[in-house]
PDB file of C-alpha atoms in Angstrom:
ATOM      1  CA  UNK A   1       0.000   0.000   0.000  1.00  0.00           C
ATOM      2  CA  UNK A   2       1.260   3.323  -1.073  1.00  0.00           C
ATOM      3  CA  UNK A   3       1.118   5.105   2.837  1.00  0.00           C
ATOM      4  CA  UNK A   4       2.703   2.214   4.230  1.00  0.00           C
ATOM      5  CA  UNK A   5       6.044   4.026   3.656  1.00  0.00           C
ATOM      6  CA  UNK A   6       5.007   6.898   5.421  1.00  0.00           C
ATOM      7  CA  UNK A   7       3.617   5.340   8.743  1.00  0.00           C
ATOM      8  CA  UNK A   8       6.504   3.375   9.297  1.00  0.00           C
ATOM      9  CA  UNK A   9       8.582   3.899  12.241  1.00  0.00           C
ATOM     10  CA  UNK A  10      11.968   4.047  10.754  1.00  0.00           C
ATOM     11  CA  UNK A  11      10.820   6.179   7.882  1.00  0.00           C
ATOM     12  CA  UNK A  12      13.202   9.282   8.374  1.00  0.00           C
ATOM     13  CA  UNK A  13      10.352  11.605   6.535  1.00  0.00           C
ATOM     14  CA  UNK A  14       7.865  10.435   8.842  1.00  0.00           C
ATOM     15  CA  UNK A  15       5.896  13.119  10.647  1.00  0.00           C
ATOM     16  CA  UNK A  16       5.142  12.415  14.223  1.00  0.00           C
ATOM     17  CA  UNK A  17       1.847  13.690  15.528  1.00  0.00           C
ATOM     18  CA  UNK A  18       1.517  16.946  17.763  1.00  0.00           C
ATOM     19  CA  UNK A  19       1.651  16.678  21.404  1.00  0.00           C
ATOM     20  CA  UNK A  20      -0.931  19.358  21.037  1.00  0.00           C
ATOM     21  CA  UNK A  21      -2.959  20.944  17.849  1.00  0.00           C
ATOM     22  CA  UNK A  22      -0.939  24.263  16.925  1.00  0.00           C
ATOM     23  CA  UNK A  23      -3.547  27.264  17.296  1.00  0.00           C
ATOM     24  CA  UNK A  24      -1.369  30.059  16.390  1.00  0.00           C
ATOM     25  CA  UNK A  25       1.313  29.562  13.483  1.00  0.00           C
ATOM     26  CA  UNK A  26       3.322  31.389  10.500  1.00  0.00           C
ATOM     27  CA  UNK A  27       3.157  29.720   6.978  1.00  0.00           C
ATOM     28  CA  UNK A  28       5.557  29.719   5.029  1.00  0.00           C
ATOM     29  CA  UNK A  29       7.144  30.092   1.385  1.00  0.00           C
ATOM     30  CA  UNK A  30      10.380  30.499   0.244  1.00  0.00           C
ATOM     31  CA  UNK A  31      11.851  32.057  -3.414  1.00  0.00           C
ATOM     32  CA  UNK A  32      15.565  30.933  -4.542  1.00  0.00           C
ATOM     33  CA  UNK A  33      17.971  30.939  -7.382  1.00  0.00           C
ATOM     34  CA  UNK A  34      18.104  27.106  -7.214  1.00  0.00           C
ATOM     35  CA  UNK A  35      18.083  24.194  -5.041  1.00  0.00           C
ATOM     36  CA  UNK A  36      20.965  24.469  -2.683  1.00  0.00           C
ATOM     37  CA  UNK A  37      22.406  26.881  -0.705  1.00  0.00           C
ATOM     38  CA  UNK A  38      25.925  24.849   0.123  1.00  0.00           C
ATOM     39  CA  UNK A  39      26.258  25.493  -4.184  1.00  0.00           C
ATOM     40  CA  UNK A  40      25.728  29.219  -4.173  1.00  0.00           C
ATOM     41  CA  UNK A  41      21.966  29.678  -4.042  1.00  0.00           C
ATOM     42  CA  UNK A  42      20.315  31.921  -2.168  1.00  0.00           C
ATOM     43  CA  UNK A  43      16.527  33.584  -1.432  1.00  0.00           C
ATOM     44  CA  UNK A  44      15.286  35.731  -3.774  1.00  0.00           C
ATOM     45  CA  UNK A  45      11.465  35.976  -2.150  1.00  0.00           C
ATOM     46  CA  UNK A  46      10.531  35.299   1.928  1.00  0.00           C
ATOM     47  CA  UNK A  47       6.245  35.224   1.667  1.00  0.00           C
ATOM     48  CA  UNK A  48       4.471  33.940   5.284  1.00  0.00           C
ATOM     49  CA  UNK A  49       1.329  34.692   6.951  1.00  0.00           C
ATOM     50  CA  UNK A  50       0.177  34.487  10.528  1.00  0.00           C
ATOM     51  CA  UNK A  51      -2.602  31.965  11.281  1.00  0.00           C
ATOM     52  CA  UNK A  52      -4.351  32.578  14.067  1.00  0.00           C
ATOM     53  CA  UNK A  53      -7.588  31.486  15.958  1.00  0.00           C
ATOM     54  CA  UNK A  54     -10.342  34.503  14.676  1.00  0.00           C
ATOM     55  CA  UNK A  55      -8.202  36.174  11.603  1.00  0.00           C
ATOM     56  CA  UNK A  56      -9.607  33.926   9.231  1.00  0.00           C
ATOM     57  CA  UNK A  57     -10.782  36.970   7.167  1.00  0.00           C
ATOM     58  CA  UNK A  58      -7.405  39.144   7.509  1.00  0.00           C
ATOM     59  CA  UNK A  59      -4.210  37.567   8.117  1.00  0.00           C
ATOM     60  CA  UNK A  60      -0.944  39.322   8.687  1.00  0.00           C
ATOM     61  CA  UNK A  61       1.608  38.741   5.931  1.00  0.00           C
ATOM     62  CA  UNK A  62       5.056  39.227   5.627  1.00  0.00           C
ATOM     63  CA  UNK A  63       6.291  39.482   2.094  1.00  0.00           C
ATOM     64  CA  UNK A  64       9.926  40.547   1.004  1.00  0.00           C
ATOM     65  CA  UNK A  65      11.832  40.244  -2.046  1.00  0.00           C
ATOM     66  CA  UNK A  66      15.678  39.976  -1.638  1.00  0.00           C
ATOM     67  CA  UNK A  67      18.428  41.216  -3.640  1.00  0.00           C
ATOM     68  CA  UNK A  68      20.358  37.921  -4.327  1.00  0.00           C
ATOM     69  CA  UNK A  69      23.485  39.746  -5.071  1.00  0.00           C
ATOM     70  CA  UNK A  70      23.483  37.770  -8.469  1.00  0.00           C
ATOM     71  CA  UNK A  71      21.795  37.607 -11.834  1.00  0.00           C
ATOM     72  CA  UNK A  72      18.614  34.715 -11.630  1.00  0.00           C
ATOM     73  CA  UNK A  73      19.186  31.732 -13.780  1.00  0.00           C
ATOM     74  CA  UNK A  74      16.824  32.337 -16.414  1.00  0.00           C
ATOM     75  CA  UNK A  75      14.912  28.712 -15.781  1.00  0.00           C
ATOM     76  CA  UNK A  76      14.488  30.215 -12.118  1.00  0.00           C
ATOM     77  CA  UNK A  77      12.850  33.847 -13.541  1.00  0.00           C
ATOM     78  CA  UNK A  78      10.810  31.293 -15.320  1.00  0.00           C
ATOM     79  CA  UNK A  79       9.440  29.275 -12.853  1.00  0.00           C
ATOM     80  CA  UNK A  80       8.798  32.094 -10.207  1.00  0.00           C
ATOM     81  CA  UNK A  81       7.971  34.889 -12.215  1.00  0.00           C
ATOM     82  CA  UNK A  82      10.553  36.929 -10.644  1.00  0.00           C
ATOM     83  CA  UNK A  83      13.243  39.276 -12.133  1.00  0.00           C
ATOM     84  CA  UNK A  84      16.215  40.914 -11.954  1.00  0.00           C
ATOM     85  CA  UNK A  85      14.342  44.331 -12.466  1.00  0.00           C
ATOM     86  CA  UNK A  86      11.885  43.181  -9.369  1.00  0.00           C
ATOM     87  CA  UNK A  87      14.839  42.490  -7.369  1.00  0.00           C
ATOM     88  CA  UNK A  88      17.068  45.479  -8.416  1.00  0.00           C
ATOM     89  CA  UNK A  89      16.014  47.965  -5.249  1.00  0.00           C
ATOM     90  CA  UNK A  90      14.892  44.837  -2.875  1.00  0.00           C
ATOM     91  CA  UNK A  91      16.664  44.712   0.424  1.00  0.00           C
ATOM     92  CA  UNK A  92      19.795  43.192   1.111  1.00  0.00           C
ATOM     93  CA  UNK A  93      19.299  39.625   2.847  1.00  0.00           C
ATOM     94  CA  UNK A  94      20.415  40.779   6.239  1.00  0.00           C
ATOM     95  CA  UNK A  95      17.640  43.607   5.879  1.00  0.00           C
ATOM     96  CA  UNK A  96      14.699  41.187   4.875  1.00  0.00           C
ATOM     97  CA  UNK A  97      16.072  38.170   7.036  1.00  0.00           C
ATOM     98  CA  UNK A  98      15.732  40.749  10.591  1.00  0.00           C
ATOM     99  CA  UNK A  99      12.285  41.855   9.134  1.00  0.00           C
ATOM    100  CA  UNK A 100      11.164  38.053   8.972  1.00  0.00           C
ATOM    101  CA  UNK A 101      12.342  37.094  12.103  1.00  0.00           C
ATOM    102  CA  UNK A 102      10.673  40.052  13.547  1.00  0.00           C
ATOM    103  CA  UNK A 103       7.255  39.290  12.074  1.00  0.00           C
ATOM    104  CA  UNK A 104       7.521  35.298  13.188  1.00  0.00           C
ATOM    105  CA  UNK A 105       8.645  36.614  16.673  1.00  0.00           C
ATOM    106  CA  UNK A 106       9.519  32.791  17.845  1.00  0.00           C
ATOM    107  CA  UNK A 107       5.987  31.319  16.689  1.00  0.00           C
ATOM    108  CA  UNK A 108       6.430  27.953  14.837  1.00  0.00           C
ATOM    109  CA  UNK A 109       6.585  27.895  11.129  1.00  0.00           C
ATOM    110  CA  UNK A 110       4.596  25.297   8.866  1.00  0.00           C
ATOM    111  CA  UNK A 111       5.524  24.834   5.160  1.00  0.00           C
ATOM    112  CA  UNK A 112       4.835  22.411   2.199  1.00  0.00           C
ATOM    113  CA  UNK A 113       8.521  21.991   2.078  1.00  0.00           C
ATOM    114  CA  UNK A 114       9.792  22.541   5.581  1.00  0.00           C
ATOM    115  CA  UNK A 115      13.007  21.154   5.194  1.00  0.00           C
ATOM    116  CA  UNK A 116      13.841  22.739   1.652  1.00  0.00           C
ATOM    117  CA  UNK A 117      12.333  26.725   3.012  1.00  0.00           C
ATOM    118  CA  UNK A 118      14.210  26.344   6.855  1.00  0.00           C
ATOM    119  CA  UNK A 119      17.353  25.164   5.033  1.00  0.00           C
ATOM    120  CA  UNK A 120      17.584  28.448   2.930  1.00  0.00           C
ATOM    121  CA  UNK A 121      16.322  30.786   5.581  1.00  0.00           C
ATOM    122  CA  UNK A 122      18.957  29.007   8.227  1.00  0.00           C
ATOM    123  CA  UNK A 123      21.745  29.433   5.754  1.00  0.00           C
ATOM    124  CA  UNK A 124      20.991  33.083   5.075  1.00  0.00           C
ATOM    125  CA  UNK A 125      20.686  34.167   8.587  1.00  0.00           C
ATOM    126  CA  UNK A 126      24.101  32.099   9.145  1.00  0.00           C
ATOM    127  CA  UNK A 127      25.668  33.943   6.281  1.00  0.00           C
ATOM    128  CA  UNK A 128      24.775  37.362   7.268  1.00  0.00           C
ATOM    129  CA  UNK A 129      25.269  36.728  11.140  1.00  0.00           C
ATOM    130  CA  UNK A 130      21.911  36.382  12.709  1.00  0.00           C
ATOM    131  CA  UNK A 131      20.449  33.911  14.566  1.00  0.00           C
ATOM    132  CA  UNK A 132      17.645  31.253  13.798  1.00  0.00           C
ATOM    133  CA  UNK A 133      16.583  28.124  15.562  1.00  0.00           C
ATOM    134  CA  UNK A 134      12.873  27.707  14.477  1.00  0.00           C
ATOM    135  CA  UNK A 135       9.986  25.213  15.825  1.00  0.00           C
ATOM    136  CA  UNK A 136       8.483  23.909  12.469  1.00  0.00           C
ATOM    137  CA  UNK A 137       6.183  21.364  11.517  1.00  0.00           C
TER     138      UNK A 137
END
């Protein structure tokens, strides 16, 4: 059966259950100029919003493009829509990376791609000297 891989104990991309349902969470995307950041690539767009018991109607958002510093691979300003004209006056990453970590204020982060979105944000924050040690799920 297909989910049998998943609910397996020694899966290592198994996702154990809450001790408690989260109430109050930021979700998260993540922008970059490819895959990994160990090979050069960096963010190029930070987008979250705050979920929340009650602001089902109006959630706070957080959304930053980032000067990568770089010119985007053209498959990348293909897939995301972004270029280097959007990202010619966008903030340096030490800039947008203290403005995101401001607007998540220690609240635990969800995203489709935890692993892939963390990574990137960790290893900008690292670069440019701040520090980051989310919760996610």
């Amino acid at each position: 059966m297909y989910w049998d891989r998943y609910i397996r104990r020694d899966n290592p991309r198994r996702i154990e259950p809450l001790d408690k349902p989260l109430d109050t969470y930021i979700m998260l995307d993540t922008e970059t100029t490819g895959l990994n950041p160990e090979e050069g690539a960096t963010l190029i767009e930070i987008g979250a919003f705050l979920v929340q018991p009650g602001n089902e109607n109006s959630r706070p958002r957080f959304e930053q493009l980032i000067d990568p510093r770089q010119p985007l691979p053209e498959f990348i300003a293909g897939l995301t829509g972004i270029t280097d004209e959007m990202l010619k006056d966008a903030p340096q990453p030490r800039e947008a990376l203290t403005a995101f970590l401001e607007f998540v204020n220690g609240r635990p982060l969800a995203a489709h791609n935890a692993e892939f979105d963390i990574g990137f944000i960790r290893a900008g924050c690292k670069k440019v000297g701040l520090e980051f040690d989310p919760t996610y799920v």
